[in-house]
Amino acid sequence: MDMIAGKIKLTSKTVDQSMNPLDVLERETRLSARDVTVHYGDKQALFGISIDIPDRAVTSFIGPSGCGKSTFLRCINRMNDTIEGARVGGSIKLDGDDVYDPNLDVVELRARVGMVFQKPNPFPKSIYENVAYGPKIHGLARSRTDLDEIVVSSLRKAGLFEEVKDRLNEPGTSLSGGQQQRLCIARAIAVGPQVILMDEPCSALDPIATAIIEELIDELRENYTIVIVTHSMQQAARVSQKTAFFHLGKLIEEGVTEDIFTNPEHKQTQDYIMGRIG
Amino acid sequence: MNALVIAALLLVLLTFSYQVGWSRSRKLAGNKSQHLHSRPIYHGVLAALFAVLPAMVIIGIWALFSEQVTNSFIVAQLPPETAQLSQMQLQAAIARVKAIASGYGVVGEPSATEVVAAQVFASYQQISFLAVLAAAAAIGAGGLFWAQRRIGPRLRARTEVEIFVRIALMACSAVAIVTTLGIVLSLLSDALRFFSFINPLDFFFGTTWNPRFQSAGTGSAGEYGLLPLLWGTVMISIIAMLVAVPIGLMSAIYLSQYADERVRNVVKPIIEVLAGIPTIVYGFFALVTVGPFFAAAGDAVGIDINATSALTAGVVMGIMIIPFISSLSDDIIAQVPRAMRDGSLGLGATQSETIRNVLLPAALPGIVGAVLLAVSRAIGETMIVVLAAGNSPVLRFNPAEPTSTVTVSIVNQLTGDADFTSPQSLVAFALGLTLFAMTLLLNVMALYIVRKFREQYE
């Protein structure tokens, strides 16, 4: 019930078209993490991460490879549960609900927190079935027409509908890499999430496909809380309003994107941005 | 003893020629003005090959033909009337001489001619052995001499050794192919002989199996309808698959998706132990335990189930095939990219929804391939069916009644006195050929499907 109420509130809000970068400070906090630690077996991957993630804005995690940014991202929708030997400590709250509360249903959490992966991973099914997959599982459509509507509107929101409207029955794997990634975004949107996590969504794509996805992310932030992990500092600067810099499993610095890139507080952040580490 | 001597001498030749090739090329390499094409080790190997291979060829030829030469030599030593004896008596006479020569002694008092022949034969044996050794050594030395003369900075020893290696590897794989071909050809020729007795139409479409056991050539040859056996095989295979596929597949899913590593490390080897049990053990397990259990269970609910029946054999065979299905499916499910699974879980699908909607459809072609491979095993399985199916080659459609299969009939036709001229035993080859064609077809289909599946994610 709570979840549906949240969704209605979310979509009924008027959307501001041009967001002042500094407005991000005044946004409500959708996700808040406190002292999050992760161990893989004996190895500690994250050391006490605390961060607030604002609603309806793009937050980017940057940092060199192996710094823990993807690990932290996967804590938010508990995808680390699927990795054997992973242990998570601390707390992550989504709208006040503890994500790691034993009473919380992981299935419901993942319906609220969608995820887009590094490599486009459409299912070996038709384009239509790919998008309809989530709504079918969660019983979001009462009839075939309902389902059609969800599929079409999700594809529209992902900016893919015009390109695929005549071939919805062709396999999702027949699309180009950039189209596949937008199909995966449409698939995530179809479930009606509040938060979308993106794990280096453009790392397997060419510059043109990347530009299209970035534009899409910019549009999506009007309705969704977006967290994106990226290797590209230009991408973080282009699409995000808030940026967090990770290094060796620690959160070094976080803040308004403009500040981080123009006036970093820590030397490590500065070195990374200048290309001296990573 | 002789074999040991030959092996030792060949080894000496090998080491010696290798040493010669190696040290000679080393000497050349030591001379700084010359740059060797190949490293000394290749020159050594090449020299050894040139010396040992011709020597081995000589010994091989001797091994092939010495028997004939020896026999005709012995016959020549015996009185001339011996040559007129029948083949069997001649063999016996030769064997007597050999036995006397080797000092083992023979039944009865050896005749004077035999003793003389044995003495001559013994010395002949020694001389011929030494002669062959000398010939081999001479050829080997010749080869070595030629090889070491060839050694020079420009000799491409590495390339030549590589060619030898390729030929040797090719010969090894040719052995498998030639053997298969030989088996098929011998099956085919004997099956054709069978079809000269029995019309192929009567064989392939006949519904009665009754190969009366009579001595060959007394007229009535019996009836050889394949269909009852084929139906028995198919029915038992279907029952086996009905048992093995669901259980095997489910356990594969459990092990690959649900079980944590500790459980997997214990359970997987235990399941695979099932595959290591000899089929004869399954056979008497079926006969002694499963069959009577089914009969009693049938009694309890008022169904007439025979203890030895298609059902018993099929169920036990299914148990035997479980590890086959489960380990193959396990590999195939593990091949489905992790990204597929994560994508589905990330959308909020439960584990079983993910398996049902994403993993299994993606793995399906591979699983079908695995099942077809398992079917061809079931079709070829013999021991379980011999013991548990009741050996009753009658066309019946009730799985609770005894039946028989193609393999069991082959066993029946070939055990005991088989003279390989009557249709009674020749039919085994026709049956074998049918079985071979069936399993070949299934295997080709399975491999095709599995290969198609592999291309999907690469």
XYZ file of C-alpha atoms in Angstrom:
736
model
C 0.000 0.000 0.000
C 2.732 2.346 1.034
C 4.559 1.680 -2.160
C 1.587 2.521 -4.383
C 0.862 5.691 -2.430
C 4.459 6.739 -2.917
C 4.189 6.181 -6.613
C 1.065 8.278 -7.001
C 2.584 11.106 -5.034
C 5.642 10.853 -7.180
C 3.934 11.103 -10.540
C 1.472 13.780 -9.502
C 4.194 16.217 -8.594
C 4.792 18.887 -11.157
C 8.028 18.383 -12.924
C 10.518 21.153 -13.228
C 12.086 21.261 -16.648
C 15.282 23.106 -15.902
C 16.866 22.202 -12.611
C 19.282 24.509 -10.997
C 22.279 22.355 -10.076
C 22.247 23.593 -6.529
C 18.582 22.640 -6.080
C 19.797 19.155 -5.416
C 20.628 20.223 -1.895
C 16.987 21.014 -1.239
C 15.617 17.738 -2.602
C 14.089 15.272 -0.202
C 16.320 12.355 0.600
C 15.039 9.173 -0.966
C 17.831 6.835 0.054
C 20.080 7.181 3.003
C 22.989 4.895 3.776
C 24.787 4.797 7.120
C 28.077 3.020 7.823
C 27.590 0.435 5.090
C 30.290 -2.237 5.040
C 30.617 -5.206 2.711
C 32.798 -8.286 3.099
C 33.379 -10.839 0.382
C 34.540 -13.792 2.428
C 37.562 -12.512 4.366
C 38.088 -9.504 2.151
C 36.485 -6.218 3.092
C 35.226 -4.350 0.034
C 33.469 -1.361 1.598
C 34.419 0.615 4.710
C 31.593 2.537 6.363
C 29.854 4.289 3.493
C 27.362 7.005 4.547
C 25.554 9.012 1.907
C 22.154 10.567 1.212
C 20.720 10.209 -2.246
C 18.270 12.924 -3.313
C 14.897 12.282 -4.892
C 14.336 12.903 -8.609
C 17.923 13.739 -9.381
C 20.881 11.858 -10.816
C 23.588 10.861 -8.373
C 26.789 9.501 -9.863
C 29.427 7.310 -8.226
C 32.905 7.753 -9.671
C 36.258 6.275 -8.785
C 38.962 3.966 -10.109
C 38.239 0.272 -10.880
C 37.759 -1.874 -7.801
C 36.990 1.125 -5.589
C 33.668 -0.376 -4.442
C 31.239 1.899 -6.279
C 29.462 -1.000 -8.037
C 29.487 -3.018 -4.836
C 27.743 -0.195 -3.022
C 25.232 0.205 -5.859
C 24.379 -3.500 -5.618
C 23.778 -3.122 -1.882
C 20.893 -0.770 -2.553
C 18.690 -3.406 -4.195
C 20.382 -6.282 -2.377
C 21.826 -7.834 -5.504
C 24.809 -8.752 -3.348
C 22.548 -11.385 -1.811
C 23.094 -13.486 -4.929
C 26.858 -13.562 -4.422
C 28.009 -16.392 -2.205
C 29.969 -15.261 0.842
C 28.965 -11.589 0.671
C 28.018 -9.937 3.993
C 26.576 -6.450 4.305
C 26.645 -4.343 7.479
C 25.244 -0.917 8.414
C 21.894 0.365 7.217
C 20.340 1.576 3.996
C 16.921 3.212 4.233
C 14.606 3.666 1.287
C 11.898 6.197 2.265
C 12.543 5.247 5.846
C 12.237 1.471 5.284
C 15.359 -0.474 6.169
C 16.413 -2.355 3.067
C 18.125 -5.052 5.163
C 15.201 -5.539 7.541
C 14.683 -9.313 7.687
C 10.926 -8.752 7.342
C 11.353 -6.809 4.126
C 10.509 -8.729 0.980
C 13.393 -8.612 -1.475
C 11.000 -9.058 -4.373
C 9.086 -5.919 -3.364
C 12.315 -4.008 -2.820
C 13.542 -4.839 -6.294
C 10.223 -3.755 -7.736
C 10.809 -0.354 -6.116
C 14.478 -0.210 -7.067
C 15.078 -1.095 -10.700
C 18.480 -1.919 -12.098
C 20.252 -1.533 -15.442
C 23.450 -3.496 -15.898
C 26.819 -2.815 -17.410
C 26.287 -5.019 -20.438
C 22.867 -4.927 -22.085
C 21.233 -8.179 -21.011
C 17.877 -8.544 -22.748
C 16.299 -11.950 -22.239
C 16.312 -14.235 -25.278
C 12.634 -13.370 -25.798
C 10.738 -10.925 -28.003
C 10.993 -7.173 -27.424
C 7.427 -7.178 -26.135
C 8.053 -10.090 -23.758
C 11.191 -8.424 -22.426
C 9.238 -5.373 -21.305
C 6.176 -7.356 -20.221
C 8.303 -9.654 -18.051
C 8.299 -7.517 -14.893
C 4.623 -6.433 -15.022
C 3.580 -10.067 -15.543
C 5.584 -11.265 -12.559
C 4.223 -8.572 -10.297
C 0.677 -8.867 -11.646
C 0.567 -5.194 -12.617
C -1.741 -5.714 -15.593
C -5.311 -6.926 -15.253
C -5.826 -7.569 -18.942
C -4.001 -7.893 -22.184
C -4.841 -4.267 -23.067
C -3.430 -3.124 -19.723
C -0.236 -4.985 -20.450
C -0.024 -3.562 -23.972
C -0.390 -0.106 -22.499
C 2.379 -0.645 -19.939
C 4.715 -2.032 -22.620
C 4.084 0.815 -25.039
C 4.397 3.556 -22.428
C 7.584 2.010 -20.998
C 9.117 1.788 -24.458
C 8.067 5.397 -25.064
C 9.657 6.570 -21.815
C 12.847 4.763 -22.773
C 12.762 6.516 -26.160
C 12.682 3.227 -28.024
C 9.072 2.875 -29.121
C 9.358 4.641 -32.486
C 12.307 2.448 -33.467
C 10.725 -0.891 -32.582
C 6.960 -0.386 -32.896
C 6.766 -2.523 -36.057
C 8.802 -5.397 -34.701
C 7.720 -5.942 -31.127
C 7.712 -9.691 -31.739
C 11.301 -9.904 -32.882
C 13.876 -11.104 -30.342
C 15.330 -8.429 -28.073
C 18.801 -9.714 -28.898
C 18.346 -8.627 -32.544
C 18.576 -4.952 -31.556
C 21.790 -2.934 -31.604
C 23.761 -2.526 -28.375
C 22.366 0.944 -27.602
C 18.820 -0.161 -28.385
C 19.287 -3.232 -26.190
C 20.364 -1.024 -23.306
C 17.299 1.197 -23.786
C 15.200 -1.983 -23.901
C 16.688 -2.909 -20.523
C 15.790 0.545 -19.216
C 12.234 0.136 -20.547
C 12.109 -3.268 -18.860
C 13.105 -1.685 -15.547
C 10.632 1.204 -15.927
C 7.759 -1.171 -16.711
C 7.710 -2.391 -13.104
C 7.108 1.176 -11.887
C 10.179 1.690 -9.700
C 10.987 4.791 -7.681
C 14.722 4.380 -7.947
C 16.739 3.211 -10.974
C 20.265 1.965 -10.415
C 22.574 2.007 -13.423
C 25.871 0.144 -13.294
C 28.087 1.693 -15.964
C 25.218 1.569 -18.457
C 27.242 2.995 -21.353
C 30.535 1.169 -20.961
C 29.667 -1.288 -23.741
C 28.252 1.314 -26.103
C 29.617 3.576 -28.840
C 29.630 7.399 -28.397
C 26.374 7.989 -30.305
C 24.451 5.344 -28.372
C 26.007 6.761 -25.202
C 24.763 10.261 -26.025
C 21.234 8.924 -26.569
C 21.287 7.083 -23.219
C 22.621 10.163 -21.419
C 19.819 12.259 -22.880
C 17.358 9.611 -21.743
C 18.797 9.628 -18.218
C 18.366 13.381 -18.125
C 14.700 13.006 -19.056
C 14.108 10.172 -16.628
C 15.329 12.086 -13.604
C 12.149 14.133 -13.772
C 10.270 11.108 -12.491
C 12.837 8.796 -10.940
C 15.664 8.825 -8.472
C 18.646 7.705 -10.501
C 21.972 6.402 -9.239
C 24.608 5.817 -11.876
C 28.038 4.256 -11.578
C 30.398 5.477 -14.253
C 34.008 5.323 -15.281
C 33.704 8.451 -17.337
C 34.090 11.701 -15.419
C 32.679 13.600 -18.398
C 29.571 11.467 -18.149
C 29.241 12.130 -14.441
C 29.633 15.858 -15.113
C 27.101 15.803 -17.939
C 24.271 13.804 -16.401
C 24.481 14.042 -12.638
C 23.548 16.673 -10.104
C 25.302 14.977 -7.205
C 28.590 13.108 -7.345
C 30.308 10.780 -4.898
C 33.961 9.820 -5.250
C 35.012 6.337 -4.030
C 38.541 5.153 -3.515
C 39.715 1.781 -2.117
C 36.327 0.971 -0.621
C 35.906 4.342 1.076
C 33.710 7.284 0.213
C 36.227 10.104 -0.088
C 34.008 12.987 -1.013
C 30.440 13.707 -2.066
C 28.577 16.814 -3.048
C 27.014 18.857 -5.795
C 28.548 17.710 -9.086
C 29.747 21.173 -10.052
C 31.570 21.592 -6.769
C 33.247 18.216 -6.968
C 34.570 18.901 -10.441
C 35.534 22.540 -10.022
C 36.541 22.701 -6.412
C 37.251 19.287 -4.828
C 38.052 19.354 -1.133
C 40.303 16.288 -1.038
C 43.569 15.847 -2.820
C 42.653 12.288 -3.879
C 39.508 13.535 -5.599
C 41.485 16.212 -7.331
C 44.116 13.707 -8.458
C 41.467 11.407 -9.833
C 39.671 14.165 -11.691
C 42.957 15.394 -13.120
C 43.665 11.851 -14.286
C 46.517 11.173 -11.893
C 45.039 8.035 -10.330
C 42.703 5.411 -11.683
C 61.937 -62.301 -23.122
C 62.513 -61.560 -26.791
C 60.163 -58.604 -26.626
C 62.077 -57.225 -23.656
C 65.396 -57.565 -25.473
C 63.987 -55.800 -28.509
C 62.547 -52.978 -26.413
C 65.830 -52.517 -24.557
C 67.831 -52.451 -27.788
C 65.437 -49.949 -29.345
C 65.788 -47.757 -26.274
C 69.560 -47.883 -26.542
C 69.347 -46.967 -30.218
C 66.996 -44.124 -29.361
C 69.221 -42.623 -26.681
C 72.357 -43.076 -28.703
C 71.008 -41.497 -31.883
C 69.448 -38.635 -29.946
C 72.797 -38.026 -28.299
C 74.580 -38.093 -31.655
C 72.171 -35.621 -33.262
C 72.213 -33.349 -30.239
C 75.979 -33.210 -29.733
C 76.741 -32.836 -33.443
C 74.416 -29.871 -33.755
C 75.830 -28.460 -30.508
C 79.250 -28.549 -32.052
C 77.946 -26.630 -35.047
C 76.267 -24.132 -32.768
C 79.478 -23.641 -30.839
C 80.992 -22.298 -33.999
C 79.881 -18.673 -33.672
C 79.994 -17.886 -37.387
C 77.093 -20.255 -38.048
C 73.568 -19.722 -36.944
C 71.500 -22.906 -36.538
C 67.939 -22.928 -37.831
C 66.756 -25.317 -35.112
C 67.789 -25.847 -31.524
C 69.963 -28.933 -30.793
C 67.086 -30.733 -29.105
C 65.229 -30.881 -32.455
C 68.290 -32.227 -34.234
C 68.531 -34.916 -31.551
C 64.876 -35.873 -31.870
C 65.095 -35.941 -35.651
C 68.177 -38.196 -35.588
C 66.452 -40.524 -33.124
C 63.363 -40.706 -35.347
C 65.454 -41.484 -38.427
C 67.236 -44.299 -36.579
C 64.412 -45.862 -34.571
C 61.506 -45.712 -37.035
C 63.178 -47.841 -39.790
C 64.341 -50.352 -37.175
C 60.802 -50.578 -35.827
C 59.446 -51.095 -39.322
C 61.793 -54.083 -39.824
C 60.751 -55.623 -36.509
C 57.105 -54.952 -37.308
C 57.342 -56.741 -40.662
C 58.980 -59.688 -38.969
C 56.224 -59.789 -36.338
C 53.582 -59.843 -39.063
C 55.099 -62.568 -41.241
C 57.286 -64.653 -38.919
C 54.385 -66.979 -38.051
C 53.881 -68.065 -41.664
C 57.595 -68.378 -42.388
C 58.169 -70.403 -39.231
C 55.306 -72.772 -39.967
C 56.418 -73.494 -43.498
C 59.954 -74.007 -42.179
C 58.724 -76.621 -39.694
C 56.620 -78.391 -42.333
C 59.694 -78.557 -44.527
C 61.604 -80.343 -41.721
C 58.910 -82.993 -41.235
C 58.460 -86.020 -43.554
C 56.888 -85.024 -46.916
C 53.584 -86.834 -46.201
C 52.872 -84.300 -43.430
C 52.091 -81.669 -46.043
C 49.179 -83.792 -47.212
C 47.497 -83.700 -43.781
C 44.340 -81.667 -43.233
C 44.678 -78.093 -41.972
C 43.789 -79.069 -38.414
C 46.200 -82.010 -38.194
C 48.938 -79.893 -39.752
C 48.486 -77.242 -37.084
C 48.650 -79.916 -34.417
C 51.868 -81.327 -35.884
C 53.450 -77.878 -35.982
C 52.374 -77.196 -32.403
C 54.000 -80.501 -31.295
C 57.311 -79.530 -32.850
C 57.201 -76.088 -31.271
C 56.406 -77.569 -27.877
C 59.303 -80.020 -28.067
C 61.680 -77.255 -29.176
C 60.685 -75.013 -26.284
C 61.228 -77.900 -23.860
C 57.665 -78.048 -22.496
C 57.221 -81.645 -23.663
C 54.229 -83.228 -25.415
C 51.651 -85.935 -24.883
C 53.020 -89.331 -25.917
C 56.501 -90.216 -27.069
C 57.841 -87.788 -29.725
C 58.853 -89.565 -32.922
C 62.435 -89.406 -34.178
C 61.552 -87.069 -37.044
C 59.833 -84.761 -34.647
C 62.854 -84.579 -32.353
C 65.142 -83.787 -35.262
C 62.748 -81.178 -36.584
C 62.564 -79.617 -33.124
C 66.344 -79.365 -32.869
C 66.618 -77.753 -36.280
C 63.748 -75.477 -35.420
C 65.340 -74.351 -32.128
C 68.533 -73.271 -33.831
C 66.537 -71.695 -36.665
C 64.647 -69.663 -34.079
C 67.806 -68.299 -32.527
C 69.398 -67.515 -35.848
C 66.330 -65.823 -37.232
C 65.938 -63.727 -34.086
C 69.544 -62.593 -34.255
C 69.242 -61.982 -37.985
C 66.251 -59.750 -37.502
C 68.015 -57.870 -34.727
C 71.053 -57.425 -36.922
C 68.919 -56.228 -39.805
C 67.104 -53.770 -37.583
C 70.385 -52.527 -36.123
C 71.902 -52.116 -39.583
C 68.900 -50.212 -40.880
C 68.863 -48.095 -37.704
C 72.564 -47.349 -38.015
C 72.052 -46.466 -41.679
C 69.243 -44.117 -40.751
C 71.345 -42.540 -38.054
C 74.290 -42.142 -40.398
C 72.148 -40.461 -42.987
C 70.469 -38.254 -40.383
C 73.728 -37.058 -38.853
C 75.146 -36.294 -42.302
C 72.165 -34.076 -42.952
C 72.743 -32.029 -39.811
C 73.741 -28.537 -40.801
C 72.888 -24.958 -39.947
C 70.206 -24.787 -42.630
C 68.493 -28.110 -41.798
C 64.938 -27.344 -40.700
C 64.874 -30.005 -38.002
C 62.169 -28.221 -36.005
C 59.789 -28.200 -38.980
C 60.443 -31.861 -39.755
C 59.877 -32.936 -36.150
C 56.641 -30.967 -36.195
C 55.545 -32.936 -39.285
C 56.324 -36.216 -37.488
C 54.282 -35.102 -34.498
C 51.355 -34.223 -36.716
C 51.466 -37.574 -38.489
C 51.659 -39.434 -35.169
C 48.646 -37.554 -33.782
C 46.726 -38.122 -36.990
C 47.472 -41.838 -36.821
C 46.040 -41.981 -33.284
C 42.756 -40.381 -34.289
C 42.668 -42.559 -37.392
C 42.672 -45.633 -35.123
C 39.318 -44.600 -33.635
C 37.796 -43.815 -37.010
C 39.085 -46.964 -38.688
C 37.811 -49.095 -35.808
C 34.340 -47.571 -36.030
C 34.340 -48.049 -39.764
C 35.442 -51.653 -39.362
C 32.679 -52.373 -36.884
C 30.064 -50.835 -39.150
C 31.338 -52.744 -42.171
C 31.404 -56.087 -40.372
C 27.899 -55.427 -39.007
C 26.773 -54.522 -42.491
C 28.235 -57.556 -44.232
C 26.827 -60.000 -41.672
C 23.491 -58.233 -41.710
C 23.423 -58.614 -45.490
C 24.072 -62.319 -45.086
C 21.108 -62.447 -42.721
C 18.945 -60.679 -45.268
C 19.813 -63.372 -47.779
C 17.850 -65.750 -45.506
C 15.075 -63.427 -44.422
C 13.266 -60.800 -46.436
C 14.127 -57.349 -45.005
C 10.427 -56.426 -45.127
C 9.602 -59.394 -42.863
C 12.355 -58.279 -40.525
C 11.559 -54.588 -40.278
C 7.778 -54.862 -40.292
C 7.153 -58.323 -38.844
C 5.186 -58.429 -35.611
C 6.256 -61.871 -34.413
C 9.639 -62.691 -32.926
C 10.225 -66.418 -32.817
C 13.691 -67.483 -33.903
C 13.294 -71.244 -33.469
C 16.578 -72.725 -32.402
C 17.290 -75.491 -34.848
C 20.453 -76.698 -36.426
C 21.125 -74.774 -39.576
C 19.794 -76.053 -42.882
C 16.762 -77.995 -41.616
C 14.284 -75.791 -43.399
C 12.066 -73.726 -41.109
C 14.121 -70.723 -40.029
C 11.722 -69.067 -37.588
C 10.151 -65.627 -37.657
C 12.173 -62.474 -37.150
C 9.785 -59.555 -36.762
C 11.637 -56.560 -35.355
C 8.609 -54.625 -34.142
C 8.019 -56.359 -30.755
C 11.667 -55.781 -29.812
C 11.678 -52.233 -31.100
C 8.504 -51.438 -29.212
C 9.948 -52.960 -26.035
C 13.050 -50.805 -26.417
C 11.021 -47.672 -27.057
C 8.618 -48.325 -24.184
C 11.382 -48.975 -21.654
C 13.289 -45.918 -22.861
C 10.195 -43.749 -22.493
C 9.604 -45.004 -18.943
C 13.280 -44.430 -18.126
C 13.089 -40.885 -19.447
C 9.895 -40.193 -17.515
C 11.841 -41.065 -14.365
C 15.225 -39.573 -15.220
C 14.359 -36.268 -16.890
C 12.260 -34.651 -14.145
C 14.423 -35.903 -11.285
C 17.708 -35.194 -13.069
C 16.636 -31.756 -14.175
C 15.259 -30.756 -10.788
C 18.373 -31.875 -8.987
C 20.504 -29.986 -11.514
C 18.448 -26.859 -10.845
C 18.723 -27.329 -7.106
C 22.460 -27.879 -7.245
C 23.247 -25.033 -9.615
C 20.830 -22.419 -8.285
C 19.817 -23.128 -4.713
C 22.424 -25.242 -2.971
C 25.302 -23.402 -1.369
C 28.793 -24.474 -2.125
C 29.213 -26.834 0.812
C 26.079 -28.783 -0.047
C 27.050 -28.879 -3.713
C 30.500 -30.229 -2.957
C 28.996 -33.112 -1.023
C 25.876 -33.898 -3.046
C 27.279 -33.699 -6.566
C 29.861 -36.475 -6.142
C 27.255 -38.636 -4.409
C 24.866 -38.292 -7.349
C 27.680 -39.071 -9.715
C 28.397 -42.268 -7.804
C 25.113 -43.533 -9.255
C 26.739 -43.353 -12.672
C 29.606 -45.497 -11.463
C 27.499 -48.436 -10.313
C 27.871 -51.346 -12.755
C 24.669 -51.922 -14.700
C 24.539 -55.569 -13.653
C 24.189 -54.367 -10.058
C 21.257 -52.194 -11.117
C 19.942 -55.295 -12.846
C 19.716 -57.421 -9.755
C 18.564 -54.463 -7.706
C 15.663 -54.333 -10.166
C 15.113 -58.069 -10.054
C 15.320 -58.535 -6.295
C 13.992 -55.276 -4.873
C 12.161 -53.014 -7.297
C 10.249 -55.684 -9.226
C 8.726 -57.413 -6.175
C 7.976 -53.988 -4.674
C 5.994 -52.972 -7.753
C 4.176 -56.306 -7.790
C 3.224 -55.912 -4.117
C 2.218 -52.276 -4.603
C 0.084 -53.309 -7.571
C -1.565 -56.033 -5.503
C -2.367 -53.546 -2.763
C -4.318 -51.287 -5.118
C -5.700 -54.125 -7.228
C -3.614 -53.694 -10.373
C -1.885 -56.665 -11.878
C 1.801 -55.764 -12.150
C 4.361 -58.340 -13.116
C 7.588 -58.296 -11.089
C 9.670 -58.464 -14.229
C 8.186 -55.962 -16.607
C 8.877 -52.962 -18.798
C 7.944 -50.836 -15.794
C 10.586 -52.350 -13.500
C 13.322 -52.182 -16.109
C 12.358 -48.658 -17.160
C 12.259 -47.241 -13.636
C 15.612 -48.728 -12.656
C 17.165 -47.615 -15.931
C 15.777 -44.143 -15.248
C 17.567 -44.128 -11.887
C 20.760 -45.118 -13.647
C 20.413 -42.218 -16.089
C 19.656 -39.538 -13.451
C 23.310 -38.525 -12.928
C 23.806 -38.359 -16.677
C 20.951 -35.887 -17.094
C 21.721 -33.943 -13.953
C 25.408 -33.356 -14.596
C 24.856 -32.429 -18.245
C 21.960 -30.085 -17.391
C 23.973 -28.605 -14.559
C 26.731 -27.627 -17.000
C 24.217 -26.259 -19.474
C 22.358 -24.172 -16.897
C 25.674 -22.858 -15.612
C 26.485 -21.754 -19.170
C 23.524 -19.372 -19.244
C 25.155 -15.998 -18.625
C 24.922 -14.650 -15.117
C 23.668 -11.396 -16.620
C 20.403 -13.138 -17.614
C 19.825 -14.271 -14.062
C 20.753 -10.892 -12.573
C 18.501 -9.115 -15.058
C 15.533 -11.163 -13.962
C 16.308 -10.983 -10.238
C 16.876 -7.235 -10.599
C 13.313 -6.872 -11.849
C 12.052 -8.439 -8.653
C 11.477 -11.947 -9.963
C 11.846 -14.696 -7.390
C 14.403 -17.411 -7.870
C 11.901 -19.936 -9.165
C 10.333 -17.386 -11.524
C 13.795 -16.632 -12.851
C 14.497 -20.310 -13.402
C 11.153 -20.970 -15.052
C 11.003 -17.888 -17.258
C 14.611 -17.144 -18.094
C 17.087 -19.879 -17.275
C 15.166 -22.891 -18.546
C 14.046 -21.322 -21.846
C 17.603 -20.171 -22.480
C 19.012 -23.581 -21.590
C 16.270 -25.594 -23.271
C 18.067 -26.502 -26.513
C 21.028 -27.759 -24.516
C 18.804 -29.718 -22.184
C 17.029 -31.316 -25.142
C 20.437 -32.316 -26.483
C 21.341 -33.845 -23.118
C 18.082 -35.776 -23.024
C 18.640 -37.157 -26.519
C 22.111 -38.326 -25.499
C 20.543 -39.988 -22.475
C 17.924 -41.657 -24.691
C 20.609 -43.190 -26.839
C 22.161 -44.604 -23.670
C 18.818 -46.024 -22.620
C 18.338 -47.661 -26.000
C 21.716 -49.339 -25.841
C 21.404 -50.456 -22.218
C 21.386 -54.239 -21.839
C 22.081 -55.733 -18.425
C 19.175 -54.138 -16.568
C 16.746 -55.244 -19.235
C 18.107 -58.770 -19.460
C 17.389 -59.261 -15.782
C 14.353 -57.112 -15.151
C 12.203 -56.941 -18.274
C 11.073 -60.556 -18.292
C 12.501 -61.488 -21.700
C 9.201 -61.956 -23.450
C 9.448 -60.703 -27.026
C 5.745 -60.271 -27.668
C 4.118 -57.118 -28.967
C 2.266 -55.842 -25.882
C 1.338 -52.334 -24.939
C 0.871 -52.747 -21.190
C 4.049 -51.640 -19.387
C 3.166 -53.833 -16.418
C 3.737 -56.961 -18.484
C 7.041 -58.576 -19.409
C 8.700 -57.446 -22.607
C 12.013 -57.684 -24.365
C 14.312 -55.329 -26.223
C 16.655 -55.320 -29.175
C 19.722 -55.596 -26.959
C 18.340 -58.507 -24.954
C 17.560 -60.396 -28.146
C 21.108 -59.888 -29.360
C 22.355 -61.425 -26.127
C 19.939 -64.347 -26.508
C 20.912 -65.024 -30.098
C 24.647 -64.940 -29.497
C 25.018 -66.762 -26.189
C 25.368 -70.514 -26.267
C 26.294 -72.352 -29.450
C 26.368 -69.837 -32.228
C 27.689 -70.947 -35.589
C 27.326 -67.656 -37.482
C 25.956 -69.296 -40.592
C 22.309 -69.671 -39.563
C 19.818 -66.800 -39.473
C 19.379 -67.546 -35.749
C 22.723 -65.962 -34.945
C 23.116 -63.733 -38.009
C 19.979 -61.866 -36.963
C 22.034 -60.382 -34.134
C 23.980 -58.375 -36.681
C 20.827 -57.021 -38.285
C 19.585 -56.054 -34.815
C 22.928 -54.490 -33.977
C 22.859 -52.491 -37.179
C 19.343 -51.243 -36.400
C 20.432 -50.223 -32.918
C 23.527 -48.528 -34.261
C 21.508 -46.557 -36.797
C 19.058 -45.452 -34.095
C 21.655 -44.259 -31.613
C 23.714 -42.644 -34.350
C 20.701 -40.679 -35.497
C 19.919 -39.579 -31.935
C 23.519 -38.580 -31.282
C 23.751 -36.568 -34.463
C 20.524 -34.795 -33.567
C 21.729 -34.140 -30.040
C 25.099 -32.799 -31.137
C 23.434 -30.573 -33.703
C 21.080 -29.126 -31.100
C 23.814 -28.674 -28.507
C 26.037 -26.907 -31.013
C 23.267 -24.579 -32.053
C 22.728 -23.698 -28.417
C 26.393 -22.883 -27.912
C 26.387 -20.332 -30.707
C 23.635 -18.388 -29.060
C 25.752 -16.678 -26.418
C 29.126 -16.496 -28.073
